[in-house]
């Protein structure tokens, strides 16, 4: 069964020119891009997105950072994509991320960890609905899928 997940390239990675590299990693893994957009996140959306952290000491800094420049929001589709995306990104703290992961390769500081990804089916559904409307989610067939899935 195929699932969808939300992945966001954060402002630090956009500024560093890492968008293409991050997208390429998901494509090379075999996942299918179902939606993509680049924009500067409105503060209200950022507060909703990080709502679980409201009241924590780092909340304001987190919201300030994510709204400080453009982000690239994406929906990726594939078998086990939520867990695989988390594995591909690596630990939230880049200093603890394995070499070869996105954060292990490109990140240095936990506050500038280049990418965000949903951590569960529930958060994927919530985040996808926050960033994309139904018409923006593209459903299409790829001939490649025959070579990826049994």
Coordinates of N, CA and C in Angstrom, one line a residue:
X1 N 0.8 -1.2 0.0 CA 0.0 0.0 0.0 C 0.9 1.2 0.0
X2 N 0.6 2.2 -0.9 CA 1.4 3.4 -1.0 C 0.8 4.4 0.0
X3 N 1.8 5.2 0.5 CA 1.4 6.3 1.5 C 2.0 7.6 1.0
X4 N 1.6 8.7 1.6 CA 2.1 10.0 1.3 C 2.7 10.6 2.5
X5 N 3.7 11.4 2.3 CA 4.3 12.1 3.5 C 4.6 13.6 3.0
X6 N 4.8 14.4 4.0 CA 5.1 15.8 3.8 C 6.6 16.0 4.1
X7 N 7.3 16.7 3.2 CA 8.7 17.1 3.4 C 8.8 18.5 3.1
X8 N 9.6 19.3 3.9 CA 9.8 20.7 3.6 C 11.3 21.0 3.7
X9 N 11.8 21.6 2.6 CA 13.1 22.2 2.6 C 13.1 23.5 3.3
X10 N 13.8 23.7 4.4 CA 13.7 24.9 5.2 C 14.6 26.0 4.6
X11 N 14.3 27.3 5.1 CA 15.0 28.4 4.6 C 16.5 28.3 4.5
X12 N 17.2 27.7 5.4 CA 18.6 27.6 5.4 C 19.1 26.8 4.2
X13 N 18.4 25.7 3.9 CA 18.7 24.8 2.7 C 18.4 25.5 1.4
X14 N 17.3 26.3 1.4 CA 17.0 27.1 0.2 C 18.1 28.1 -0.1
X15 N 18.5 28.8 0.9 CA 19.6 29.8 0.8 C 20.9 29.2 0.3
X16 N 21.1 27.9 0.8 CA 22.4 27.2 0.4 C 22.3 26.5 -0.9
X17 N 21.2 26.6 -1.6 CA 21.1 25.9 -2.9 C 21.0 24.4 -2.8
X18 N 20.3 23.9 -1.8 CA 20.3 22.4 -1.6 C 18.9 21.8 -2.1
X19 N 18.0 22.6 -2.6 CA 16.7 22.1 -3.0 C 16.8 21.0 -4.0
X20 N 17.6 21.2 -5.0 CA 17.7 20.2 -6.1 C 18.3 18.9 -5.5
X21 N 19.3 19.0 -4.7 CA 20.0 17.8 -4.1 C 19.0 17.0 -3.2
X22 N 18.2 17.7 -2.5 CA 17.2 17.0 -1.6 C 16.1 16.4 -2.4
X23 N 15.6 17.0 -3.4 CA 14.6 16.4 -4.3 C 15.2 15.2 -5.0
X24 N 16.5 15.4 -5.5 CA 17.1 14.3 -6.2 C 17.3 13.0 -5.3
X25 N 17.5 13.2 -4.1 CA 17.6 12.0 -3.2 C 16.3 11.2 -3.1
X26 N 15.2 11.9 -3.0 CA 13.9 11.3 -3.0 C 13.6 10.6 -4.3
X27 N 13.9 11.3 -5.4 CA 13.7 10.7 -6.7 C 14.5 9.5 -7.0
X28 N 15.8 9.6 -6.6 CA 16.7 8.5 -6.8 C 16.3 7.2 -6.0
X29 N 15.7 7.5 -4.8 CA 15.2 6.4 -4.0 C 14.0 5.7 -4.6
X30 N 13.3 6.4 -5.5 CA 12.2 5.8 -6.2 C 10.9 6.4 -5.8
X31 N 10.9 7.4 -4.9 CA 9.6 8.0 -4.5 C 9.1 8.9 -5.5
X32 N 7.8 9.1 -5.5 CA 7.1 9.9 -6.6 C 6.6 11.2 -5.9
X33 N 7.0 12.3 -6.6 CA 6.6 13.7 -6.2 C 5.1 13.9 -6.6
X34 N 4.3 14.2 -5.5 CA 2.9 14.4 -5.8 C 2.4 15.8 -5.7
X35 N 3.3 16.7 -5.1 CA 3.0 18.1 -5.0 C 4.3 18.9 -4.6
X36 N 4.4 20.1 -5.0 CA 5.5 20.9 -4.7 C 5.2 22.4 -4.9
X37 N 5.6 23.2 -3.9 CA 5.5 24.6 -4.1 C 6.6 25.3 -3.2
X38 N 7.0 26.5 -3.7 CA 7.9 27.4 -2.9 C 7.2 28.6 -2.5
X39 N 7.4 29.0 -1.3 CA 6.8 30.3 -0.8 C 7.4 30.7 0.5
X40 N 7.1 31.9 1.0 CA 7.5 32.3 2.3 C 6.3 32.0 3.2
X41 N 6.5 31.2 4.2 CA 5.4 30.8 5.1 C 4.9 31.9 5.9
X42 N 3.6 32.2 5.9 CA 3.0 33.2 6.8 C 3.1 32.7 8.2
X43 N 3.3 33.7 9.1 CA 3.5 33.4 10.5 C 2.4 32.6 11.1
X44 N 1.1 32.8 10.8 CA 0.0 32.1 11.3 C 0.1 30.6 10.9
X45 N 0.5 30.3 9.6 CA 0.7 29.0 9.2 C 1.8 28.3 10.0
X46 N 2.9 29.0 10.2 CA 4.0 28.5 10.9 C 3.6 28.1 12.4
X47 N 2.8 29.0 13.0 CA 2.4 28.7 14.3 C 1.5 27.5 14.4
X48 N 0.7 27.3 13.4 CA -0.2 26.1 13.3 C 0.7 24.9 13.1
X49 N 1.6 25.0 12.1 CA 2.5 23.9 11.8 C 3.3 23.4 13.0
X50 N 3.8 24.3 13.8 CA 4.6 24.0 15.0 C 3.8 24.1 16.3
X51 N 2.4 24.0 16.1 CA 1.5 24.1 17.3 C 1.8 23.2 18.5
X52 N 2.4 22.0 18.2 CA 2.7 21.1 19.3 C 3.8 21.7 20.2
X53 N 4.5 22.6 19.7 CA 5.6 23.2 20.5 C 5.3 24.6 21.2
X54 N 4.0 25.0 21.0 CA 3.6 26.3 21.6 C 3.8 26.2 23.1
X55 N 4.3 27.3 23.6 CA 4.6 27.4 25.0 C 6.0 26.9 25.4
X56 N 6.7 26.3 24.5 CA 8.1 25.8 24.8 C 9.0 27.0 24.6
X57 N 10.2 27.0 25.2 CA 11.1 28.1 25.1 C 11.6 28.4 23.7
X58 N 11.6 27.4 22.9 CA 12.2 27.5 21.5 C 11.1 27.9 20.5
X59 N 9.9 27.9 20.9 CA 8.8 28.1 19.9 C 8.9 29.4 19.1
X60 N 9.1 30.5 19.7 CA 9.2 31.8 19.0 C 10.4 31.8 18.0
X61 N 11.5 31.3 18.4 CA 12.7 31.2 17.5 C 12.4 30.3 16.3
X62 N 11.7 29.2 16.6 CA 11.4 28.2 15.5 C 10.5 28.9 14.5
X63 N 9.5 29.6 14.9 CA 8.5 30.3 14.0 C 9.3 31.4 13.3
X64 N 10.1 32.2 14.0 CA 10.9 33.2 13.4 C 11.8 32.7 12.2
X65 N 12.4 31.6 12.5 CA 13.3 31.0 11.5 C 12.6 30.5 10.3
X66 N 11.5 29.7 10.5 CA 10.8 29.1 9.4 C 10.1 30.1 8.5
X67 N 9.8 31.3 9.0 CA 9.2 32.4 8.3 C 10.2 33.4 7.7
X68 N 11.5 33.1 7.9 CA 12.6 34.1 7.6 C 13.0 34.1 6.1
X69 N 12.5 33.1 5.3 CA 12.8 33.1 3.9 C 12.0 32.0 3.3
X70 N 12.2 31.8 2.0 CA 11.4 30.8 1.3 C 11.6 29.3 1.8
X71 N 10.6 28.5 1.7 CA 10.6 27.1 2.0 C 10.1 26.4 0.7
X72 N 10.4 25.1 0.6 CA 9.9 24.3 -0.5 C 9.1 23.2 0.1
X73 N 7.8 23.2 0.0 CA 6.9 22.2 0.6 C 6.6 21.1 -0.5
X74 N 6.7 19.9 -0.1 CA 6.5 18.8 -1.0 C 5.7 17.7 -0.4
X75 N 5.0 16.9 -1.3 CA 4.4 15.7 -0.9 C 5.0 14.6 -1.7
X76 N 5.5 13.6 -1.0 CA 6.1 12.4 -1.7 C 5.3 11.2 -1.4
X77 N 5.2 10.3 -2.4 CA 4.4 9.1 -2.4 C 5.2 7.9 -2.6
X78 N 4.8 6.8 -1.9 CA 5.5 5.5 -2.2 C 5.3 4.6 -1.0
X79 N 5.8 3.4 -1.2 CA 5.7 2.3 -0.2 C 6.6 2.7 1.0
X80 N 6.0 2.8 2.2 CA 6.8 3.1 3.4 C 7.5 4.4 3.4
X81 N 6.9 5.4 2.7 CA 7.6 6.6 2.5 C 7.8 7.5 3.7
X82 N 6.9 7.4 4.7 CA 7.0 8.2 5.9 C 8.3 7.8 6.7
X83 N 8.4 6.5 7.0 CA 9.6 6.0 7.7 C 10.8 6.2 6.9
X84 N 10.8 5.9 5.6 CA 12.0 6.0 4.8 C 12.4 7.5 4.7
X85 N 11.5 8.4 4.6 CA 11.9 9.8 4.5 C 12.6 10.2 5.8
X86 N 12.1 9.8 7.0 CA 12.7 10.1 8.3 C 14.1 9.5 8.3
X87 N 14.3 8.3 7.8 CA 15.6 7.7 7.8 C 16.5 8.4 6.9
X88 N 16.0 8.9 5.7 CA 16.8 9.6 4.7 C 17.3 11.0 5.3
X89 N 16.4 11.6 6.1 CA 16.7 12.9 6.7 C 17.8 12.8 7.8
X90 N 17.7 11.7 8.6 CA 18.6 11.6 9.7 C 18.0 12.3 11.0
X91 N 18.7 12.1 12.1 CA 18.3 12.7 13.4 C 18.1 14.2 13.3
X92 N 17.2 14.7 14.1 CA 16.9 16.1 14.1 C 18.1 17.0 14.4
X93 N 18.9 16.5 15.3 CA 20.2 17.2 15.6 C 21.3 16.6 14.6
X94 N 21.7 17.5 13.6 CA 22.7 17.0 12.6 C 23.9 16.4 13.2
X95 N 24.3 16.8 14.4 CA 25.5 16.3 15.0 C 25.3 14.8 15.4
X96 N 24.0 14.4 15.5 CA 23.7 13.0 15.8 C 23.2 12.2 14.6
X97 N 23.1 12.9 13.5 CA 22.6 12.2 12.3 C 23.7 11.4 11.6
X98 N 23.4 10.3 11.1 CA 24.3 9.4 10.5 C 24.9 10.0 9.2
X99 N 26.2 9.8 8.9 CA 26.8 10.2 7.7 C 26.0 9.7 6.5
X100 N 25.8 10.5 5.5 CA 25.1 10.1 4.3 C 23.6 10.5 4.4
X101 N 23.1 10.8 5.6 CA 21.7 11.3 5.6 C 21.7 12.7 5.2
X102 N 20.5 13.3 4.9 CA 20.5 14.7 4.5 C 21.0 15.6 5.6
X103 N 20.6 15.4 6.8 CA 21.1 16.3 7.9 C 22.5 15.9 8.2
X104 N 22.9 14.7 8.2 CA 24.3 14.3 8.4 C 25.3 14.8 7.4
X105 N 24.8 15.0 6.2 CA 25.6 15.5 5.1 C 25.7 17.1 5.1
X106 N 24.5 17.7 5.3 CA 24.4 19.1 5.1 C 24.2 20.0 6.4
X107 N 23.8 19.3 7.5 CA 23.5 20.1 8.7 C 24.6 20.2 9.6
X108 N 24.6 21.2 10.5 CA 25.6 21.4 11.5 C 24.9 21.7 12.8
X109 N 23.9 22.5 12.8 CA 23.2 23.0 14.0 C 21.8 22.5 14.0
X110 N 21.3 22.1 15.2 CA 19.9 21.6 15.3 C 18.9 22.7 14.9
X111 N 19.2 24.0 15.1 CA 18.3 25.1 14.7 C 18.4 25.4 13.2
X112 N 19.3 24.7 12.5 CA 19.4 24.9 11.0 C 19.6 23.5 10.4
X113 N 18.6 22.7 10.5 CA 18.8 21.3 10.1 C 18.2 21.0 8.7
X114 N 18.1 22.0 7.9 CA 17.8 21.9 6.5 C 16.5 21.3 6.0
X115 N 15.9 20.4 6.7 CA 14.7 19.7 6.2 C 13.7 19.3 7.3
X116 N 12.5 19.3 7.0 CA 11.4 18.8 7.9 C 10.7 17.6 7.2
X117 N 10.3 16.6 8.0 CA 9.4 15.6 7.4 C 8.5 15.1 8.5
X118 N 7.3 14.6 8.0 CA 6.3 14.1 8.9 C 6.8 12.9 9.6
X119 N 6.4 12.7 10.9 CA 6.9 11.6 11.7 C 5.9 10.4 11.9
X120 N 4.7 10.6 11.3 CA 3.7 9.5 11.5 C 2.6 9.7 10.4
X121 N 1.8 8.7 10.2 CA 0.7 8.9 9.2 C -0.2 10.0 9.6
X122 N -0.5 10.2 10.9 CA -1.4 11.3 11.4 C -0.8 12.6 11.1
X123 N 0.5 12.8 11.4 CA 1.2 14.1 11.1 C 1.3 14.4 9.6
X124 N 1.5 13.3 8.9 CA 1.6 13.5 7.4 C 0.3 14.0 6.9
X125 N -0.8 13.4 7.3 CA -2.2 13.8 6.8 C -2.4 15.3 7.3
X126 N -2.1 15.6 8.5 CA -2.3 17.0 9.0 C -1.5 18.0 8.3
X127 N -0.2 17.7 8.1 CA 0.7 18.6 7.4 C 0.4 18.8 5.9
X128 N 0.1 17.7 5.2 CA -0.3 17.8 3.8 C -1.5 18.7 3.7
X129 N -2.5 18.5 4.5 CA -3.8 19.3 4.5 C -3.5 20.8 4.8
X130 N -2.5 21.0 5.7 CA -2.2 22.4 6.0 C -1.5 23.1 4.8
X131 N -0.7 22.5 4.1 CA 0.1 23.1 3.1 C -0.4 23.0 1.7
X132 N -1.3 22.0 1.4 CA -1.8 21.8 0.1 C -3.3 21.5 0.1
X133 N -4.0 22.1 -0.9 CA -5.4 21.7 -1.0 C -5.5 20.5 -1.9
X134 N -6.6 19.8 -1.9 CA -6.8 18.6 -2.7 C -6.4 18.7 -4.2
X135 N -6.8 19.8 -4.8 CA -6.5 20.0 -6.2 C -5.0 20.1 -6.5
X136 N -4.2 20.4 -5.5 CA -2.7 20.6 -5.7 C -2.0 19.2 -5.6
X137 N -2.7 18.2 -5.1 CA -2.1 16.9 -5.0 C -2.3 16.1 -6.3
X138 N -1.2 15.8 -7.0 CA -1.3 15.2 -8.4 C -1.2 13.7 -8.3
X139 N -2.2 13.1 -8.8 CA -2.2 11.6 -8.9 C -1.9 11.2 -10.3
X140 N -0.9 10.4 -10.5 CA -0.5 10.0 -11.9 C 0.2 8.7 -11.8
X141 N 0.3 8.0 -13.0 CA 0.9 6.7 -13.1 C 2.3 7.0 -13.7
X142 N 3.3 6.2 -13.2 CA 4.6 6.2 -13.7 C 5.0 4.8 -14.2
X143 N 5.5 4.7 -15.4 CA 6.0 3.4 -15.9 C 7.0 2.8 -15.0
X144 N 7.8 3.7 -14.3 CA 8.8 3.2 -13.4 C 8.3 2.4 -12.2
X145 N 7.1 2.7 -11.8 CA 6.6 2.0 -10.6 C 6.6 0.4 -10.8
X146 N 6.4 0.0 -12.0 CA 6.5 -1.5 -12.3 C 7.8 -2.0 -11.9
X147 N 8.9 -1.2 -12.0 CA 10.2 -1.7 -11.6 C 10.6 -1.5 -10.1
X148 N 9.7 -0.8 -9.4 CA 10.0 -0.6 -8.0 C 9.2 -1.5 -7.1
X149 N 8.0 -1.8 -7.4 CA 7.1 -2.5 -6.5 C 6.7 -3.9 -7.1
X150 N 6.6 -4.8 -6.2 CA 6.2 -6.2 -6.6 C 4.7 -6.2 -6.7

